[in-house]
Every structure is written in C-alpha cells, then in structure tokens.
CSV table of C-alpha atoms in Angstrom, one decimal:
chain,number,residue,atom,x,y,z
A,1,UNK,CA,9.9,-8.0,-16.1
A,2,UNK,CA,6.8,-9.7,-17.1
A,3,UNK,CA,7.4,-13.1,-15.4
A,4,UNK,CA,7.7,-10.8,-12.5
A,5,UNK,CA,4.2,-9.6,-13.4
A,6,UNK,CA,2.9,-12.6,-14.0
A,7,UNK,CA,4.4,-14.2,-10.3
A,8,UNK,CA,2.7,-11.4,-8.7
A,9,UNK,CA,-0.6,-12.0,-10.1
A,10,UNK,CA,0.0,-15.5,-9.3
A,11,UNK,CA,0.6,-14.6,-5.7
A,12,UNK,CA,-2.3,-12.1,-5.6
A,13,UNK,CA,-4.4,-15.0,-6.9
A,14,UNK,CA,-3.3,-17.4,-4.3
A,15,UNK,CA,-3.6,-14.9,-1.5
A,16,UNK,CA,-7.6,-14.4,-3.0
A,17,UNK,CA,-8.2,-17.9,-2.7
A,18,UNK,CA,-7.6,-18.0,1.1
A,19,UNK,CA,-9.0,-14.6,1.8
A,20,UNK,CA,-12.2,-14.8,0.3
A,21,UNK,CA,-13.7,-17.5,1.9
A,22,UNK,CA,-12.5,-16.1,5.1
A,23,UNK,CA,-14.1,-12.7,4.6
A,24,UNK,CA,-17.1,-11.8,6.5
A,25,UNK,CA,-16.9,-15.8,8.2
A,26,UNK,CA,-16.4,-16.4,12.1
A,27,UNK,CA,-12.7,-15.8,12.8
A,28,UNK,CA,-10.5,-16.2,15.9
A,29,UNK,CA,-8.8,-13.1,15.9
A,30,UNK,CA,-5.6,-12.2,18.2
A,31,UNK,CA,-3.8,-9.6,19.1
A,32,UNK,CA,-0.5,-8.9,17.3
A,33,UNK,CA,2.5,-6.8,19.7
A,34,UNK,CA,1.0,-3.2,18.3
A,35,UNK,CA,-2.8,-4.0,19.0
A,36,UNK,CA,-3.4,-4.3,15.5
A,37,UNK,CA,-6.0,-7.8,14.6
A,38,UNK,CA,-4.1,-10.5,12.9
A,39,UNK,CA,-6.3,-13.8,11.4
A,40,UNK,CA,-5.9,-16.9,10.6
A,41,UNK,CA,-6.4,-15.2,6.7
A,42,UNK,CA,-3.1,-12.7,7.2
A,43,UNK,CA,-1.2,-16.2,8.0
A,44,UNK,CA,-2.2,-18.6,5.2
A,45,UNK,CA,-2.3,-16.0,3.2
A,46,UNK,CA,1.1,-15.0,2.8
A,47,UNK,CA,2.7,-18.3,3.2
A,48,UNK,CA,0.3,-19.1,-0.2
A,49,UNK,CA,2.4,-16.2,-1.5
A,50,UNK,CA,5.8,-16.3,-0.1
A,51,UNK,CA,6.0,-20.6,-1.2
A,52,UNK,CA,4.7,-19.5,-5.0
A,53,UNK,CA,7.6,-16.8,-5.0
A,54,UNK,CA,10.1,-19.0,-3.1
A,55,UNK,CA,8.9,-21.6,-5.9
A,56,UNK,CA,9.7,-19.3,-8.7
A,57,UNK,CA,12.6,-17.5,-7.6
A,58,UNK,CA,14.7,-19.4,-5.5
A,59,UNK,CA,17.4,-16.2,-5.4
A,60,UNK,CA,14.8,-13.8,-4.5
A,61,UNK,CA,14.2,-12.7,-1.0
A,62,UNK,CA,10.8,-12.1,0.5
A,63,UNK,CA,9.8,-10.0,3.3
A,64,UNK,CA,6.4,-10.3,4.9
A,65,UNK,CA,5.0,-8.8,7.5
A,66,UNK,CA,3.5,-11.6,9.5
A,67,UNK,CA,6.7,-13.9,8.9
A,68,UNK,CA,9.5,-11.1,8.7
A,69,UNK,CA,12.2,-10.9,6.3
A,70,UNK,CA,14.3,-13.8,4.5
A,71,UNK,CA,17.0,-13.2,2.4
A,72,UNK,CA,16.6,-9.5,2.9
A,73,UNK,CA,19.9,-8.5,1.2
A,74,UNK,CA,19.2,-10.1,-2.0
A,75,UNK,CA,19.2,-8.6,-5.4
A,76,UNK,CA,15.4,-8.7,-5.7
A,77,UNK,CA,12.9,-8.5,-2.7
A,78,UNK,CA,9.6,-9.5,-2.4
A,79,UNK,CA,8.0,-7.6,0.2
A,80,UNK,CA,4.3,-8.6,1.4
A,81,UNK,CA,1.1,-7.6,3.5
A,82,UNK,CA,-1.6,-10.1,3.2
A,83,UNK,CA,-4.2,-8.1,4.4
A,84,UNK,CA,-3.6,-4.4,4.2
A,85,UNK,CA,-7.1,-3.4,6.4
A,86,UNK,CA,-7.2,-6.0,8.3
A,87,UNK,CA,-9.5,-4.0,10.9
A,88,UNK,CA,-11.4,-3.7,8.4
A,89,UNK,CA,-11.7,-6.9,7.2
A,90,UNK,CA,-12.2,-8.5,10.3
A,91,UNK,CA,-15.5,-6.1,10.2
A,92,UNK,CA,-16.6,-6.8,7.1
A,93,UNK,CA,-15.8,-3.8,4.7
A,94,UNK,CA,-14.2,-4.3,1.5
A,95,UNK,CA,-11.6,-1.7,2.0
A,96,UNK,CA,-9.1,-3.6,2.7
A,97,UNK,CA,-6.2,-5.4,0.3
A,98,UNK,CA,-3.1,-7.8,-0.4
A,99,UNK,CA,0.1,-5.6,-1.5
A,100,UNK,CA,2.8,-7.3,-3.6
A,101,UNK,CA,5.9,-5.1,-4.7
A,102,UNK,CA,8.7,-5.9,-5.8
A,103,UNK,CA,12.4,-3.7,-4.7
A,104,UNK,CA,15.3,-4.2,-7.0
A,105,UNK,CA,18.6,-3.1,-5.0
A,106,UNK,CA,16.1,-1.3,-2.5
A,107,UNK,CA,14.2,0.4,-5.5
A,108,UNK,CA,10.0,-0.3,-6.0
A,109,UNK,CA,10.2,-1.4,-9.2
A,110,UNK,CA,7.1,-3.5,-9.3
A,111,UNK,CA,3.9,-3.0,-7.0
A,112,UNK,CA,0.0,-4.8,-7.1
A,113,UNK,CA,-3.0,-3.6,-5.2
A,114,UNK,CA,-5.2,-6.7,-4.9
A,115,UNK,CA,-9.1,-6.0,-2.9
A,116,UNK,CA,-9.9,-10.0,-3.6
A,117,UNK,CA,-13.8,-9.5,-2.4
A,118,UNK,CA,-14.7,-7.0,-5.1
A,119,UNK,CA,-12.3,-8.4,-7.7
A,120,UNK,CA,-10.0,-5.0,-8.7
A,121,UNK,CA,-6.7,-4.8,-9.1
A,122,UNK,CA,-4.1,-2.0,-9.7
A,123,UNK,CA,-0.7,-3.4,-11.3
A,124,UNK,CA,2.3,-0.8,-11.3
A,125,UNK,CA,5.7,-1.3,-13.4
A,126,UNK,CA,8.3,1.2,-12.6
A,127,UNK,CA,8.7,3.1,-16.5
A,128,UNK,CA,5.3,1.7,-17.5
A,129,UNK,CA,1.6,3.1,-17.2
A,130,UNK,CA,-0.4,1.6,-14.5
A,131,UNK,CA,-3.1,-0.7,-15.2
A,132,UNK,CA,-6.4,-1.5,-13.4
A,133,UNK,CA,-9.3,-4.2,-13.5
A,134,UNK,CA,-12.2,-3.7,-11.9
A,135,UNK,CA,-16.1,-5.3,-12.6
A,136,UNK,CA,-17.0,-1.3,-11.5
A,137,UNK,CA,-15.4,0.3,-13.9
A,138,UNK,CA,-13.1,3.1,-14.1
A,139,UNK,CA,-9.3,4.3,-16.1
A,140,UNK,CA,-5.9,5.1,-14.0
A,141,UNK,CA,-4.6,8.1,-13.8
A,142,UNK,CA,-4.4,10.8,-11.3
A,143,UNK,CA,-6.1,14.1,-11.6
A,144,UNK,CA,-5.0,17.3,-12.1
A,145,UNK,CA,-5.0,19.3,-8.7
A,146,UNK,CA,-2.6,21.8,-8.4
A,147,UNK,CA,-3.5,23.6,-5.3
A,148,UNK,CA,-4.2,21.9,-1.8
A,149,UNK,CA,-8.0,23.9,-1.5
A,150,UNK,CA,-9.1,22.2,-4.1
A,151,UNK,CA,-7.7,18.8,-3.1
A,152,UNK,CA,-9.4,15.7,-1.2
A,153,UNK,CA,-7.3,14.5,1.6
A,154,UNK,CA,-7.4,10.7,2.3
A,155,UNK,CA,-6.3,9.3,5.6
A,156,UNK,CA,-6.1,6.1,7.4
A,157,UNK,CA,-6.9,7.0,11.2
A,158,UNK,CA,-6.8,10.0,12.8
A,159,UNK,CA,-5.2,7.8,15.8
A,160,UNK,CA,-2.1,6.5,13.3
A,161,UNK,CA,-0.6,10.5,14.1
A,162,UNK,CA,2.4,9.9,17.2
A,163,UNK,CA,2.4,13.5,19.0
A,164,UNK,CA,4.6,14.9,17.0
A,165,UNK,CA,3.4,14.5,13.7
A,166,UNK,CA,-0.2,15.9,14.6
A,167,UNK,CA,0.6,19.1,13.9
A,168,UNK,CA,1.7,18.9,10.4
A,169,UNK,CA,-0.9,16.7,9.9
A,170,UNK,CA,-3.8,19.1,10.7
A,171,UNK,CA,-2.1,22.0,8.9
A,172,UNK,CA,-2.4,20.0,5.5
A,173,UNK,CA,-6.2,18.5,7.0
A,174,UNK,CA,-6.7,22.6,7.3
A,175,UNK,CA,-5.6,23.4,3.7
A,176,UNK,CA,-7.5,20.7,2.3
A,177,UNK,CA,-11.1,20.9,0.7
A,178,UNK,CA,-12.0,18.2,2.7
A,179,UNK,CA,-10.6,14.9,4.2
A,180,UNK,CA,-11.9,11.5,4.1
A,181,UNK,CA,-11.1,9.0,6.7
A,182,UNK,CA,-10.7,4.8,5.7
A,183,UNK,CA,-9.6,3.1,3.4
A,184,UNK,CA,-5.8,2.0,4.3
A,185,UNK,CA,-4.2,1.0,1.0
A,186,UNK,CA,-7.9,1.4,-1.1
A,187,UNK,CA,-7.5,5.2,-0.5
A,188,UNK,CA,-3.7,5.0,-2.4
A,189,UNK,CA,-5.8,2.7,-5.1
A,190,UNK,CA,-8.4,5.8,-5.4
A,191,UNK,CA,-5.8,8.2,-5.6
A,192,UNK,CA,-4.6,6.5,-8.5
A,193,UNK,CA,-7.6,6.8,-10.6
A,194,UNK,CA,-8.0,10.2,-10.1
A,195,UNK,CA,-11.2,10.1,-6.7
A,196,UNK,CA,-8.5,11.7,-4.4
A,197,UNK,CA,-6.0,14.1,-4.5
A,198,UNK,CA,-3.6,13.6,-1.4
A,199,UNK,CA,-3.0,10.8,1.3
A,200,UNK,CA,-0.8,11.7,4.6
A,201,UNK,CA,0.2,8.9,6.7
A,202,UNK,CA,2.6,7.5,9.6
A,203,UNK,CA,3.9,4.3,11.3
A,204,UNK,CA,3.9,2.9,7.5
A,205,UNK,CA,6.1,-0.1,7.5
A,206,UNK,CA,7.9,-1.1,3.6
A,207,UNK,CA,5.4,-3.9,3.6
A,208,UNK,CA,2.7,-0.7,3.6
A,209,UNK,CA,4.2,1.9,1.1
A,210,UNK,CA,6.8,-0.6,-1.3
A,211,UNK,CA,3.5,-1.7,-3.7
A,212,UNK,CA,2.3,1.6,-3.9
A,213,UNK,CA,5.1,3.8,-5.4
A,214,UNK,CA,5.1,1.9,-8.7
A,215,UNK,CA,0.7,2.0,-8.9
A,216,UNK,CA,0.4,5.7,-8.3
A,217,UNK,CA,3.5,6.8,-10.1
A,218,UNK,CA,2.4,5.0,-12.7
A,219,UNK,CA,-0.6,6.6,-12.7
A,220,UNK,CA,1.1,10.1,-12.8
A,221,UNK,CA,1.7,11.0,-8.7
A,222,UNK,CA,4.5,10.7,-6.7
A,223,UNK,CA,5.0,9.1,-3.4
A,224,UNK,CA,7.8,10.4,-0.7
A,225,UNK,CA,8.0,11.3,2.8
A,226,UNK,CA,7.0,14.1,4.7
A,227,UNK,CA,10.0,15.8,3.5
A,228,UNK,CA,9.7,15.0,-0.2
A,229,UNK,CA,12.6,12.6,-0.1
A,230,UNK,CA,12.9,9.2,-1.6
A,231,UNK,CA,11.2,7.1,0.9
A,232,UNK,CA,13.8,3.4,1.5
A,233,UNK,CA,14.0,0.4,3.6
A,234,UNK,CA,15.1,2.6,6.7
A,235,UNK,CA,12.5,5.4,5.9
A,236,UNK,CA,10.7,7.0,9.3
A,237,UNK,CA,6.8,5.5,8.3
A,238,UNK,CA,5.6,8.8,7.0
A,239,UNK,CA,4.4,8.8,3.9
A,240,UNK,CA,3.0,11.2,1.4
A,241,UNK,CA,1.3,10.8,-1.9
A,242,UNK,CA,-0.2,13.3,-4.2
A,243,UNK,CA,-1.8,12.7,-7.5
A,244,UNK,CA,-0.5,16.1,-9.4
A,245,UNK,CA,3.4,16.5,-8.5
A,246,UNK,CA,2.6,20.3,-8.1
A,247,UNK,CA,1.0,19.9,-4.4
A,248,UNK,CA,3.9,17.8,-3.6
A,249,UNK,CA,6.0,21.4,-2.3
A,250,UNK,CA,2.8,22.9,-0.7
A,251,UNK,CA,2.0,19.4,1.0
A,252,UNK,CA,5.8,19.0,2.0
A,253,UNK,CA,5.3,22.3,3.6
A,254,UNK,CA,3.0,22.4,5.6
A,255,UNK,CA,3.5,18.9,7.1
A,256,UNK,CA,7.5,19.6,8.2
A,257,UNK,CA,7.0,23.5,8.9
C-alpha cells in the first residue's frame, strides 16, 4: 500500500501546484449543469492527477468528477474532486480541498484531504491510524462525545437538504449543542482531529465521501448513511459521520425517524 500512498501524495502535490497560483487570482468561472462554480483550477487540476495515476497505474481506473469515470469496473479505483469548496474557493476562503481515495473492489481503502493554500493534510489507510501535517499544529483523533447535547454539528449548507431530508436534518440540528455552517470536506478534516463531533449531509457524490471514510475512521469515527449502513458506489448522497461511534444510533435516529 505505500506506493499507493506515495501516488496520492504525488497527485495531491500536482493538484497544489495548479491550485495555488489560481487561488484568490481573477478566474472565469461557469456554470456547471447543478449551478455549482467550476474553474479553470477544478479542470487542470485533476487532469494533473488523473495523467500521474494513469502514469503509475496503467490497470487502475480513475473517476473524477469533472471528467467522469474510466475504467470504472477495475480492481482499484481512483476516485477524485479537485476542488472540494469550490464556492469557496472561487471567494477566497481556505476551506476548501482536493480529495484522493482510493476503493479496492468498491471498498475506501485509502483517502487524502489536501487544503493546498494553508499546507495540511490528512492521509487515511484503511487498518492504519490516520496521519496529519499541518504548519498550525494539532494530533488526529476524534473526541470522545457520547451524547448528541454535548456534540458540535458541522454542515455544508442549509440549502444542500431536498425536501425530504429537512426534517431529519433539523431533529439532529435540534439535539445538537450547536451547529456550525462551512466548511465542505474541512469540516470532515476537523472532525478528525477531535474540533467537531458530527457532520450530516446530502447530494454527496463518491467523489465527496470515498477520501473521507479511511481519514476519520482512522482517526477513531465512523462514516455511513443516514441509516447507519455501509455507504457504496450506488449510495443515496447522505452521509453521516460521527467522531465517537456511540452517537452513531442516536444520530441514525433521529435523521430516518
């Protein structure tokens, strides 16, 4: 697994180098099908990734989400997102980040959180204690928290919830201590070291939740849908992470009941 490590640093590093002189510059930004801003950074960004990966392994299949998937049935997957924020980086806030994981027969078995403008990075490897460098500071590892009152609540967007899914969602917001909006995949990345308890989200694509079920189980949580089960290629978008597996039942709970 470590030259699977090292490729992923490799691609994180490649992806830096076109993102970072991008950040905070005059872009052209477009509209993608669902709204969301694309740049010119998303675009050379993953194809700096996906020709490293294609470079090193010529079996493996990579699936991006500005160029879709290729070779999607293969043993080993690549799955990418550029720029996970990217309304946020297109206004100049460094929450944003480039995932790389890594599914074996459909399975996250390796995941990186890259934020290239402040220089951390959160490395998962499925069986393995999750590693983080940042010029901040700070140790992985989630935080005990074994009741939802006493637990920080992390979310996206209020807007991310389809009508359906609001309710659940502002039963757990209720139950919470107190929920803190932003962040996109930063807020799984502080969930990992222990600055938030519990992140509920929808409309998350694999390219969105694949890197961060190795980094925060890893760092002692769990990651699953909103019904606890093993989220998989053709999982609904909702996801759930908790930092101490014991709010994973209460959380479950009240987001399905």
């Amino acid at each position: 697994m470590q030259d699977f490590v090292e490729a992923a640093e490799a691609a994180a590093e490649a992806a830096g180098q076109v993102i970072r002189p991008l950040f905070r510059s005059a872009l052209l930004v477009e509209a993608k099908g669902d709204a969301s801003p694309v740049t010119e950074a998303d675009r050379k960004a993953e194809l700096a990734m996906r020709d490293l990966l294609r470079r090193r392994f010529p079996d493996h299949g990579i699936w991006g989400e500005e160029f879709g998937p290729e070779r999607q049935e293969a043993e080993y997957l690549w799955v990418l997102d550029p720029i996970d924020g990217t309304r946020a980086f297109v206004t100049g806030r460094p929450l944003f980040g480039t995932l790389i994981g890594l599914l074996h027969r459909g399975r996250p078995v390796l995941g990186v959180i890259d934020q290239p403008g402040i220089g951390e990075r959160w490395i998962g490897l499925a069986g393995e204690r999750t590693r983080f460098r940042s010029p901040l500071g700070g140790a992985p590892g989630c935080r005990p928290c074994a009741r939802l009152a006493e637990a920080e609540l992390s979310c996206t967007s209020p807007d991310m919830f389809e009508p359906k899914d609001r309710p659940g969602f502002e039963r757990l917001r209720a139950a919470a201590r107190r929920v803190t909006w932003g962040g996109d995949c930063y807020g799984y990345g502080l969930l990992a070291l222990g600055l938030v308890d519990v992140v509920a989200e929808c409309t998350m694509k694999p390219w969105d939740w694949a890197a961060l079920v190795p980094v925060l189980e890893g760092a002692g949580g769990r990651v699953t849908g909103w019904e606890g089960e093993t989220l998989t290629l053709e999982s609904d978008g909702r996801v759930l992470a908790v930092g101490d597996p014991a709010l994973l039942a209460e959380a479950v709970d009240l987001l399905r009941n």
